[in-house]
Amino acid sequence: MGWWLNGAVWTMMMAISTIPFVQADDPYRFFDWRVTYGNISPLGIPQRGILINGLYPGPDIYSVTNDNLIINVHNDLDEPFLLSWNGVQLRKNSYQDGVYGTTCPIPPGKNYTYAIQVKDQIGSFFYFPSLAVHKAAGGFGGFRILSRPRIPVPFPEPAGDFTFLIGDWFEHDHKALKAILDRGHKLPLPEGVLINGQGVSYISSLTVHKGKTYRFRISNVGLQNTLNFRIQGHQMKLVEVEGTHTIQSMYTSLDIHVGQSYSVLVTMDQPDQDYDIVVSTKFVAKKLLVSSTIHYSNSRHGRHSSSASVHAEQPADELDWSIKQARSIRTNLTASGPRPNPQGSYHYGRIKISRTLILESSAAQVRRKQRYAINGVSFVAADTPLKLADYFKIKGVYKVGSIPDKPRRGGGMRMETSVMGAHHRDFLEIIFQNREKIVQSYHLDGYSFWVVGMDRGTWSQASRREYNLRDAISRSTTQVYPESWTAVYVALDNVGMWNIRSEYWARQYLGQQFYLKVYSQTHSLRDEYLLPKNALLCGRASNKHTPITTP
């Protein structure tokens, strides 16, 4: 079974014990993780990777809606480290988000214990290292949240449930990549594509049984490239996207943009033989791909494979094809989500918009170094996490309103710790406008949003006539196609400091991000938890004291 056994898919949770909480439905699960360097060879060439408990990729997190997860992370690297939880909303608890705007890095030789609750969520997600370019060395893993036993799921229990972590990959060491960016240069092109940490084709297979249906949870954990996922000769039934049950449409392949997660059901209904799983880059001149194998248990005929099967014919207009596919992905309104009530019971299309944001990316040289920006502001990390500055009332760390709601023509690019303020319970319309010739991908921590529209060209108020106000997909990461726009709605029901970022990691690192400060004037524990008593302190908060108790 190769890497299916020693990689992310079948890994048992480490050091788990479950004890009852005040409510029987909300148990605790304990994890003890040690982060180390280790030798890996994803593309057949030895290089330094980041391992968790000796595993690359790291162990899957298995949880159930409302579980409390206690994750003790020991940093045995020679540099600070943080983990973040892509798509996990961390209700009322942005302190645990694991990005530098909210959480002090774990120093070398130290540990930090995350305490998070997967409140009112189900679905397929992943975790990843959020500092520097650690993501280019590993340290990522799958994160699944299962429905509670009494909550109906809109499909039968599958015969197996597999995690596929796909992504582009660089042969360069992660510190070398960081040095390239720090010198103000762009990264070279990636050298390969990986499936669960492996980029050398045909070294592994997944054994399945004819007639059975399996669930594949697919996350693009790479640094920049859109990837297409397909299984030779098999249809995929899409059932869930980043925590939302979908209309169960059939697809022969799926475009999965960086930072996104999809969940499909695949029925093994073909003749008994071997079939290719193929992952390939999209929207780039140099095509990269990797393949693995599905092996039917009764197969005696070997691989049903050829060069043509791996290198499938591409649509004449792959951009138009991808946009049509994206628009076809919609919410299943009658299915239950994490609660018994149907997903369609929240009528987002009837809510009055409080505020419209138009977020436009740009690229420029600042002091002869490459930088990226949103609305003309290139983010620069402060010397103190923003949440700590808020909690301890440290002045001068950042300024709310340092990034405008809309792009401003002229004036060039400026560098600042950009933070936008917003009121708790506001309902935002956000337009991601892309005037560049690349596919972009944006993520919002702490939330899911409804992807109500996307099209080529420049957004205008007339574009609202195209919006899907009934069953748009709700997710936390959305693509924005070249010279195109994407519109989303988001209900600001989660107080905290939340990162909006490009998932194109070099662009994020060089400034294409900012923080959305969602605040409530009541300052109530009903809306937001206090600073954790075990919080690490750094920067101008180093001499402060954490609270004695927390809720």
Coordinates of C-alpha atoms in Angstrom, one line a residue:
M1 CA 0.0 0.0 0.0
G2 CA 3.1 2.3 0.1
W3 CA 2.4 5.9 1.1
W4 CA -1.3 5.2 1.7
L5 CA -0.2 3.6 4.9
N6 CA 2.6 5.8 6.2
G7 CA 1.4 9.1 4.9
A8 CA -1.6 11.3 5.8
V9 CA -4.4 9.0 4.8
W10 CA -4.4 6.1 7.2
T11 CA -2.4 7.7 10.0
M12 CA -3.9 7.1 13.4
M13 CA -4.3 10.2 15.6
M14 CA -1.5 10.6 18.0
A15 CA -1.8 10.6 21.7
I16 CA -5.6 10.9 21.7
S17 CA -7.8 10.4 24.7
T18 CA -11.4 11.4 25.0
I19 CA -12.9 12.7 28.2
P20 CA -16.4 14.0 28.7
F21 CA -17.1 17.8 28.6
V22 CA -19.8 19.6 30.5
Q23 CA -22.1 18.5 27.7
A24 CA -21.8 14.9 26.5
D25 CA -21.9 16.0 22.9
D26 CA -18.7 18.1 23.2
P27 CA -15.8 15.7 24.0
Y28 CA -12.1 16.6 24.1
R29 CA -9.5 15.0 21.9
F30 CA -5.8 15.4 22.7
F31 CA -2.9 15.5 20.3
D32 CA 0.8 15.7 21.1
W33 CA 2.9 16.7 18.0
R34 CA 6.6 17.1 17.7
V35 CA 7.7 19.2 14.7
T36 CA 11.2 18.3 13.3
Y37 CA 13.3 18.4 10.2
G38 CA 13.7 15.2 8.3
N39 CA 14.9 13.9 5.0
I40 CA 12.3 13.5 2.3
S41 CA 12.4 12.9 -1.5
P42 CA 9.1 13.9 -3.0
L43 CA 10.6 14.2 -6.5
G44 CA 13.3 11.6 -6.1
I45 CA 15.9 14.1 -4.9
P46 CA 16.7 14.2 -1.2
Q47 CA 15.8 17.5 0.5
R48 CA 14.9 18.8 4.0
G49 CA 11.3 18.5 5.0
I50 CA 9.2 19.5 8.0
L51 CA 7.7 16.5 9.7
I52 CA 5.1 16.1 12.4
N53 CA 5.7 13.1 14.7
G54 CA 8.1 11.8 12.0
L55 CA 5.4 11.9 9.3
Y56 CA 5.3 13.7 6.0
P57 CA 2.6 14.8 5.3
G58 CA 1.5 15.1 8.9
P59 CA -1.2 13.0 10.6
D60 CA -4.8 13.6 9.7
I61 CA -7.0 15.2 12.4
Y62 CA -10.3 13.3 12.8
S63 CA -13.0 15.1 14.8
V64 CA -16.7 15.4 15.2
T65 CA -18.8 18.6 15.2
N66 CA -18.3 20.6 18.4
D67 CA -15.3 18.6 19.6
N68 CA -12.7 20.4 21.6
L69 CA -9.2 19.8 20.2
I70 CA -6.2 20.2 22.4
I71 CA -3.1 20.1 20.2
N72 CA 0.3 20.4 21.9
V73 CA 2.9 21.4 19.3
H74 CA 6.6 21.0 20.2
N75 CA 8.9 23.1 17.9
D76 CA 12.2 21.2 17.4
L77 CA 13.1 23.3 14.4
D78 CA 15.8 26.0 14.5
E79 CA 13.3 28.7 13.7
P80 CA 9.9 29.9 15.0
F81 CA 6.9 27.9 13.9
L82 CA 3.1 28.2 13.8
L83 CA 0.3 26.0 12.5
S84 CA -2.9 27.4 11.1
W85 CA -6.2 25.7 10.3
N86 CA -7.5 26.4 6.8
G87 CA -11.3 26.7 6.9
V88 CA -11.8 26.0 10.6
Q89 CA -13.7 29.0 11.9
L90 CA -12.5 29.1 15.5
R91 CA -15.6 30.7 16.8
K92 CA -15.0 33.6 19.1
N93 CA -11.3 32.6 19.3
S94 CA -9.0 34.2 16.7
Y95 CA -6.2 34.0 19.3
Q96 CA -5.8 30.3 18.2
D97 CA -5.8 31.1 14.4
G98 CA -2.0 30.4 14.2
V99 CA -1.1 33.3 11.9
Y100 CA 1.3 36.0 13.0
G101 CA -1.4 38.7 13.3
T102 CA -3.0 36.8 16.1
T103 CA -0.5 34.4 17.6
C104 CA 3.1 34.6 18.7
P105 CA 5.3 32.1 17.0
I106 CA 6.5 29.1 18.9
P107 CA 10.2 29.6 19.6
P108 CA 12.7 26.8 18.8
G109 CA 12.8 24.3 21.6
K110 CA 9.5 25.4 23.0
N111 CA 5.9 24.3 22.8
Y112 CA 2.4 25.8 22.5
T113 CA -0.9 24.1 23.1
Y114 CA -3.7 25.1 20.8
A115 CA -7.2 24.8 22.3
I116 CA -9.9 25.0 19.6
Q117 CA -13.5 23.9 19.2
V118 CA -14.8 22.8 15.8
K119 CA -18.1 24.5 16.7
D120 CA -21.0 24.1 14.3
Q121 CA -18.9 22.8 11.4
I122 CA -18.6 19.7 9.3
G123 CA -16.4 18.9 6.3
S124 CA -13.0 18.6 4.7
F125 CA -10.1 21.0 5.6
F126 CA -6.4 21.0 6.2
Y127 CA -3.8 22.5 8.5
F128 CA -0.5 24.0 7.4
P129 CA 2.6 26.0 8.7
S130 CA 1.8 29.7 8.3
L131 CA 5.2 31.4 8.8
A132 CA 7.8 32.2 6.2
V133 CA 7.8 29.6 3.4
H134 CA 7.5 26.6 5.7
K135 CA 4.6 25.4 3.6
A136 CA 7.1 24.6 0.9
A137 CA 8.7 22.0 3.2
G138 CA 5.7 20.1 4.5
G139 CA 4.1 20.4 7.9
F140 CA 0.6 20.1 6.5
G141 CA -2.1 17.5 6.9
G142 CA -5.7 16.7 6.5
F143 CA -8.4 18.0 8.9
R144 CA -11.9 16.4 8.7
I145 CA -14.9 17.2 10.8
L146 CA -17.5 14.4 10.8
S147 CA -21.3 15.0 11.5
R148 CA -22.7 14.1 14.8
P149 CA -24.4 10.6 14.9
R150 CA -27.9 12.0 14.9
I151 CA -27.4 14.5 12.1
P152 CA -28.5 13.1 8.7
V153 CA -25.8 13.1 6.0
P154 CA -27.2 13.3 2.4
F155 CA -25.4 10.1 1.1
P156 CA -24.8 6.6 2.4
E157 CA -21.7 5.8 4.4
P158 CA -18.9 5.1 2.0
A159 CA -16.8 2.0 2.0
G160 CA -13.7 4.0 2.7
D161 CA -12.7 7.7 3.3
F162 CA -9.4 8.9 1.9
T163 CA -7.4 12.2 2.1
F164 CA -5.6 13.5 -1.0
L165 CA -3.3 16.4 -0.3
I166 CA -2.2 17.7 -3.7
G167 CA 0.1 20.6 -4.5
D168 CA 2.9 22.0 -6.6
W169 CA 6.4 21.4 -5.2
F170 CA 9.8 23.0 -5.4
E171 CA 13.2 21.2 -5.2
H172 CA 14.7 24.3 -3.5
D173 CA 15.0 24.3 0.3
H174 CA 12.3 26.4 2.0
K175 CA 15.0 28.7 3.5
A176 CA 16.4 29.2 0.0
L177 CA 12.9 30.1 -1.3
K178 CA 12.5 32.6 1.5
A179 CA 15.9 34.2 0.7
I180 CA 14.8 34.6 -2.9
L181 CA 11.7 36.5 -1.8
D182 CA 13.6 38.5 0.8
R183 CA 16.0 39.7 -1.9
G184 CA 13.0 41.0 -3.8
H185 CA 12.8 38.4 -6.5
K186 CA 10.1 36.2 -7.8
L187 CA 10.2 32.5 -7.1
P188 CA 11.2 30.1 -9.9
L189 CA 8.6 27.8 -11.4
P190 CA 7.8 24.6 -9.3
E191 CA 9.5 21.4 -10.5
G192 CA 6.7 19.0 -9.8
V193 CA 3.3 18.1 -8.4
L194 CA 2.6 15.9 -5.4
I195 CA -0.1 13.5 -4.2
N196 CA 0.2 13.0 -0.4
G197 CA 3.9 13.9 -0.5
Q198 CA 4.9 11.9 -3.5
G199 CA 5.7 13.2 -7.0
V200 CA 7.2 10.2 -8.7
S201 CA 4.4 8.5 -10.7
Y202 CA 3.4 4.9 -10.4
I203 CA 5.0 4.1 -7.1
S204 CA 1.9 3.6 -5.1
S205 CA -1.6 2.2 -5.5
L206 CA -4.9 2.3 -3.6
T207 CA -6.8 -1.0 -3.6
V208 CA -10.5 -0.8 -4.0
H209 CA -13.4 -3.3 -4.4
K210 CA -15.6 -3.4 -7.4
G211 CA -19.1 -2.0 -6.8
K212 CA -18.1 -0.1 -3.7
T213 CA -18.3 3.7 -3.3
Y214 CA -15.4 5.6 -1.6
R215 CA -15.1 9.2 -0.4
F216 CA -12.1 11.2 -1.5
R217 CA -11.3 14.4 0.3
I218 CA -9.0 16.5 -1.9
S219 CA -7.1 19.7 -0.7
N220 CA -4.7 21.8 -2.7
V221 CA -2.0 22.5 -0.2
G222 CA 0.5 23.9 -2.8
L223 CA 2.1 27.3 -3.1
Q224 CA 0.5 28.8 -6.2
N225 CA -0.8 26.5 -9.0
T226 CA -4.4 25.5 -9.8
L227 CA -4.5 21.7 -10.1
N228 CA -6.9 19.5 -12.0
F229 CA -7.9 16.2 -10.4
R230 CA -9.3 13.2 -12.3
I231 CA -9.7 9.5 -12.1
Q232 CA -9.3 7.6 -15.4
G233 CA -12.6 6.1 -16.5
H234 CA -14.5 7.1 -13.4
Q235 CA -17.1 9.9 -12.6
M236 CA -16.8 11.9 -9.4
K237 CA -19.9 12.9 -7.5
L238 CA -19.3 16.2 -5.7
V239 CA -20.9 16.1 -2.2
E240 CA -19.1 18.7 0.0
V241 CA -16.9 21.8 -0.4
E242 CA -15.2 23.2 2.6
G243 CA -18.0 22.4 5.1
T244 CA -21.0 22.8 2.8
H245 CA -22.9 19.9 1.3
T246 CA -23.4 20.5 -2.4
I247 CA -25.8 19.6 -5.1
Q248 CA -24.6 16.2 -6.1
S249 CA -23.4 16.8 -9.6
M250 CA -21.1 14.5 -11.6
Y251 CA -17.7 15.5 -12.9
T252 CA -15.0 13.8 -14.9
S253 CA -12.4 16.2 -13.5
L254 CA -12.2 19.1 -11.0
D255 CA -10.2 22.2 -11.0
I256 CA -9.0 22.8 -7.4
H257 CA -7.4 26.1 -6.8
V258 CA -4.7 26.6 -4.2
G259 CA -6.1 26.5 -0.7
Q260 CA -9.4 24.8 -1.7
S261 CA -10.9 21.5 -0.5
Y262 CA -13.4 19.3 -2.2
S263 CA -15.0 16.0 -1.2
V264 CA -16.3 13.5 -3.8
L265 CA -17.8 10.1 -4.0
V266 CA -16.4 7.6 -6.5
T267 CA -18.1 4.3 -7.3
M268 CA -15.8 1.6 -8.6
D269 CA -18.0 0.5 -11.5
Q270 CA -15.4 -0.2 -14.2
P271 CA -13.9 -3.5 -15.4
D272 CA -11.4 -5.1 -12.9
Q273 CA -8.1 -3.5 -13.7
D274 CA -5.9 -0.6 -12.7
Y275 CA -6.8 3.1 -13.3
D276 CA -4.8 6.3 -13.1
I277 CA -5.4 9.1 -10.6
V278 CA -4.0 12.1 -12.4
V279 CA -3.2 15.6 -10.9
S280 CA -2.0 18.2 -13.4
T281 CA -1.4 22.0 -13.4
K282 CA -3.8 24.4 -15.1
F283 CA -3.4 27.9 -16.6
V284 CA 0.4 27.6 -17.0
A285 CA 2.6 27.2 -20.1
K286 CA 4.6 24.4 -18.6
K287 CA 2.3 21.5 -17.7
L288 CA 3.3 19.4 -14.7
L289 CA 1.5 16.2 -13.6
V290 CA 1.7 13.3 -11.2
S291 CA -0.3 10.1 -11.3
S292 CA -1.0 7.2 -8.9
T293 CA -3.1 4.1 -9.3
I294 CA -6.5 2.7 -8.2
H295 CA -6.2 -1.0 -8.2
Y296 CA -9.3 -3.2 -8.3
S297 CA -8.9 -6.0 -5.8
N298 CA -9.9 -8.7 -8.4
S299 CA -7.8 -7.2 -11.2
R300 CA -5.6 -9.6 -13.1
H301 CA -5.2 -7.5 -16.2
G302 CA -2.7 -4.9 -14.9
R303 CA -2.9 -1.2 -15.7
H304 CA -5.5 0.3 -18.0
S305 CA -3.0 3.0 -18.9
S306 CA -1.5 4.8 -21.7
S307 CA 0.2 8.1 -22.4
A308 CA -3.2 9.3 -23.7
S309 CA -4.9 8.4 -20.5
V310 CA -2.4 10.4 -18.4
H311 CA -2.2 13.3 -20.8
A312 CA -5.9 13.8 -21.3
E313 CA -7.2 16.2 -24.0
Q314 CA -7.7 19.7 -22.7
P315 CA -10.7 21.9 -23.5
A316 CA -10.2 24.4 -26.2
D317 CA -10.8 27.3 -23.8
E318 CA -9.7 26.0 -20.4
L319 CA -10.6 29.3 -18.7
D320 CA -14.2 29.2 -20.0
W321 CA -14.5 25.5 -19.1
S322 CA -13.3 26.2 -15.5
I323 CA -15.6 29.2 -15.0
K324 CA -18.6 27.1 -16.1
Q325 CA -17.6 24.3 -13.7
A326 CA -17.2 26.8 -10.8
R327 CA -20.7 28.2 -11.4
S328 CA -22.2 24.7 -11.4
I329 CA -21.0 24.1 -7.8
R330 CA -24.0 25.0 -5.6
T331 CA -25.3 24.4 -2.1
N332 CA -27.7 21.5 -1.4
L333 CA -30.5 23.5 0.3
T334 CA -32.3 20.6 1.8
A335 CA -29.3 18.8 3.3
S336 CA -28.5 19.3 7.0
G337 CA -25.1 20.8 7.8
P338 CA -23.7 20.6 11.3
R339 CA -27.2 21.1 12.7
P340 CA -30.5 19.3 11.9
N341 CA -31.9 22.4 10.1
P342 CA -31.4 22.5 6.3
Q343 CA -28.5 24.5 4.9
G344 CA -31.0 26.6 2.9
S345 CA -32.8 27.9 6.0
Y346 CA -30.5 30.9 6.0
H347 CA -31.6 33.2 3.2
Y348 CA -28.5 35.1 2.5
G349 CA -30.0 36.7 -0.7
R350 CA -32.6 38.6 1.3
I351 CA -30.3 40.3 3.7
K352 CA -29.5 44.0 3.2
I353 CA -25.8 44.7 2.4
S354 CA -24.2 46.9 5.0
R355 CA -21.0 47.7 3.1
T356 CA -19.3 46.8 -0.2
L357 CA -15.6 46.2 -0.4
I358 CA -13.7 46.1 -3.8
L359 CA -10.4 44.4 -3.3
E360 CA -8.0 44.6 -6.1
S361 CA -4.5 43.1 -6.3
S362 CA -1.4 44.8 -7.8
A363 CA 2.3 44.0 -8.3
A364 CA 5.1 46.6 -8.2
Q365 CA 8.7 47.2 -7.3
V366 CA 9.1 49.1 -4.0
R367 CA 12.7 50.1 -3.3
R368 CA 13.8 47.8 -6.1
K369 CA 12.2 44.8 -4.5
Q370 CA 9.1 42.9 -5.7
R371 CA 6.0 43.5 -3.6
Y372 CA 2.3 42.8 -3.9
A373 CA -0.7 44.7 -2.5
I374 CA -4.4 44.9 -2.0
N375 CA -5.9 48.3 -2.8
G376 CA -2.4 49.8 -3.1
V377 CA -1.3 48.7 0.4
S378 CA 1.4 46.0 0.8
F379 CA 1.1 44.4 4.2
V380 CA 4.1 44.5 6.5
A381 CA 4.0 42.4 9.7
A382 CA 4.1 44.4 12.9
D383 CA 6.6 43.7 15.7
T384 CA 3.7 42.5 17.9
P385 CA 0.7 40.3 17.0
L386 CA -2.3 42.5 16.4
K387 CA -4.6 40.6 18.8
L388 CA -2.0 41.0 21.6
A389 CA -1.8 44.7 20.9
D390 CA -5.6 44.9 21.2
Y391 CA -5.7 42.9 24.4
F392 CA -3.0 44.8 26.2
K393 CA -4.0 48.1 24.7
I394 CA -0.5 48.7 23.2
K395 CA -0.6 51.8 21.0
G396 CA 1.2 52.3 17.7
V397 CA 1.3 48.7 16.5
Y398 CA -1.3 49.2 13.8
K399 CA -4.1 51.6 12.7
V400 CA -7.6 50.6 11.8
G401 CA -8.6 52.0 8.4
S402 CA -5.0 51.8 7.0
I403 CA -6.4 50.0 3.9
P404 CA -9.3 51.6 1.9
D405 CA -12.5 49.8 1.0
K406 CA -11.9 50.3 -2.7
P407 CA -8.8 50.7 -4.9
R408 CA -7.5 54.2 -5.4
R409 CA -6.1 55.2 -8.8
G410 CA -2.7 56.7 -8.8
G411 CA -0.4 57.1 -5.8
G412 CA 1.5 53.9 -6.3
M413 CA 2.0 51.2 -3.6
R414 CA 2.7 51.8 0.0
M415 CA 3.8 49.4 2.8
E416 CA 1.9 49.3 6.0
T417 CA 0.4 47.0 8.6
S418 CA -3.0 47.1 6.9
V419 CA -6.1 46.5 9.1
M420 CA -9.7 47.1 8.1
G421 CA -12.3 47.6 10.8
A422 CA -15.9 46.1 10.6
H423 CA -18.8 45.9 12.9
H424 CA -20.1 42.6 14.4
R425 CA -23.3 41.6 12.6
D426 CA -22.5 43.6 9.4
F427 CA -23.3 41.9 6.1
L428 CA -20.6 42.5 3.6
E429 CA -20.4 42.3 -0.2
I430 CA -16.8 41.7 -1.2
I431 CA -15.6 42.0 -4.8
F432 CA -12.3 40.4 -5.6
Q433 CA -11.2 42.3 -8.8
N434 CA -8.3 40.7 -10.7
R435 CA -6.8 42.9 -13.5
E436 CA -3.7 40.6 -13.7
K437 CA -3.2 37.7 -16.2
I438 CA -3.0 35.0 -13.6
V439 CA -5.5 33.0 -11.6
Q440 CA -5.7 34.1 -8.0
S441 CA -7.1 32.5 -4.9
Y442 CA -8.2 34.3 -1.7
H443 CA -9.0 32.9 1.7
L444 CA -10.8 34.5 4.7
D445 CA -10.0 33.1 8.1
G446 CA -12.8 32.7 10.7
Y447 CA -15.6 32.6 8.1
S448 CA -17.3 31.0 5.2
F449 CA -18.8 33.2 2.5
W450 CA -21.3 32.7 -0.3
V451 CA -19.7 32.9 -3.8
V452 CA -22.6 34.7 -5.5
G453 CA -21.0 35.6 -8.8
M454 CA -17.9 35.5 -11.1
D455 CA -17.2 36.6 -14.6
R456 CA -14.6 38.0 -16.9
G457 CA -13.9 41.7 -17.1
T458 CA -14.5 44.5 -14.6
W459 CA -17.2 44.3 -11.9
S460 CA -19.9 47.0 -11.9
Q461 CA -23.2 47.4 -10.1
A462 CA -24.9 45.9 -13.1
S463 CA -23.0 42.7 -12.4
R464 CA -25.3 42.1 -9.5
R465 CA -27.9 41.0 -11.9
E466 CA -25.8 37.9 -12.5
Y467 CA -25.7 37.0 -8.8
N468 CA -26.9 33.6 -7.5
L469 CA -29.0 34.7 -4.5
R470 CA -30.5 31.3 -3.8
D471 CA -28.0 28.4 -3.6
A472 CA -24.5 29.8 -4.0
I473 CA -21.8 27.6 -2.6
S474 CA -20.6 28.6 0.9
R475 CA -16.8 28.2 1.4
S476 CA -13.7 30.0 2.8
T477 CA -11.5 30.1 -0.3
T478 CA -12.4 31.3 -3.8
Q479 CA -10.6 31.6 -7.1
V480 CA -10.5 34.8 -9.2
Y481 CA -9.8 34.1 -12.8
P482 CA -7.4 36.2 -14.9
E483 CA -8.8 39.7 -15.8
S484 CA -12.0 38.7 -14.0
W485 CA -14.0 39.3 -10.8
T486 CA -15.5 37.2 -8.1
A487 CA -18.2 38.5 -5.7
V488 CA -19.0 37.0 -2.3
Y489 CA -21.4 37.7 0.6
V490 CA -20.2 37.3 4.2
A491 CA -22.2 37.7 7.5
L492 CA -19.8 39.0 10.1
D493 CA -20.9 36.9 13.0
N494 CA -17.5 36.0 14.4
V495 CA -15.7 38.7 16.5
G496 CA -11.9 38.7 16.2
M497 CA -8.9 39.6 14.0
W498 CA -9.1 37.7 10.8
N499 CA -6.6 37.3 8.0
I500 CA -7.7 37.9 4.4
R501 CA -4.9 36.7 2.1
S502 CA -3.8 35.5 -1.2
E503 CA -3.3 31.8 -1.2
Y504 CA -0.6 32.3 -3.8
W505 CA 2.0 32.0 -1.1
A506 CA 4.8 34.2 -2.5
R507 CA 2.3 37.0 -3.0
Q508 CA 0.9 36.6 0.5
Y509 CA 4.5 36.7 1.9
L510 CA 5.3 39.8 0.0
G511 CA 2.2 41.8 1.1
Q512 CA -1.0 40.6 -0.6
Q513 CA -3.0 40.3 2.6
F514 CA -4.5 42.3 5.4
Y515 CA -6.5 41.8 8.6
L516 CA -10.2 42.3 9.1
K517 CA -10.9 43.4 12.7
V518 CA -14.5 42.4 13.5
Y519 CA -15.4 44.1 16.8
S520 CA -18.4 44.4 19.1
Q521 CA -18.9 47.3 21.4
T522 CA -20.2 45.1 24.2
H523 CA -16.9 43.4 24.8
S524 CA -18.8 40.4 26.1
L525 CA -17.6 36.8 26.6
R526 CA -20.7 35.9 24.7
D527 CA -19.0 37.4 21.6
E528 CA -15.3 36.6 22.1
Y529 CA -13.1 34.6 24.5
L530 CA -10.3 36.1 26.5
L531 CA -6.6 35.7 25.8
P532 CA -5.7 32.1 26.6
K533 CA -3.8 31.8 29.9
N534 CA -1.1 29.8 28.1
A535 CA -0.7 32.4 25.3
L536 CA 2.9 33.0 24.2
L537 CA 3.9 36.7 24.5
C538 CA 6.3 38.4 22.1
G539 CA 7.2 41.8 20.7
R540 CA 5.9 44.8 22.8
A541 CA 3.8 42.3 24.8
S542 CA 6.8 40.4 26.1
N543 CA 6.6 42.0 29.5
K544 CA 2.9 41.6 29.9
H545 CA 1.0 39.0 31.9
T546 CA -1.6 36.5 30.6
P547 CA -4.9 36.2 32.5
I548 CA -5.1 33.9 35.5
T549 CA -8.3 32.2 34.2
T550 CA -10.1 31.9 30.9
P551 CA -13.7 30.9 30.2

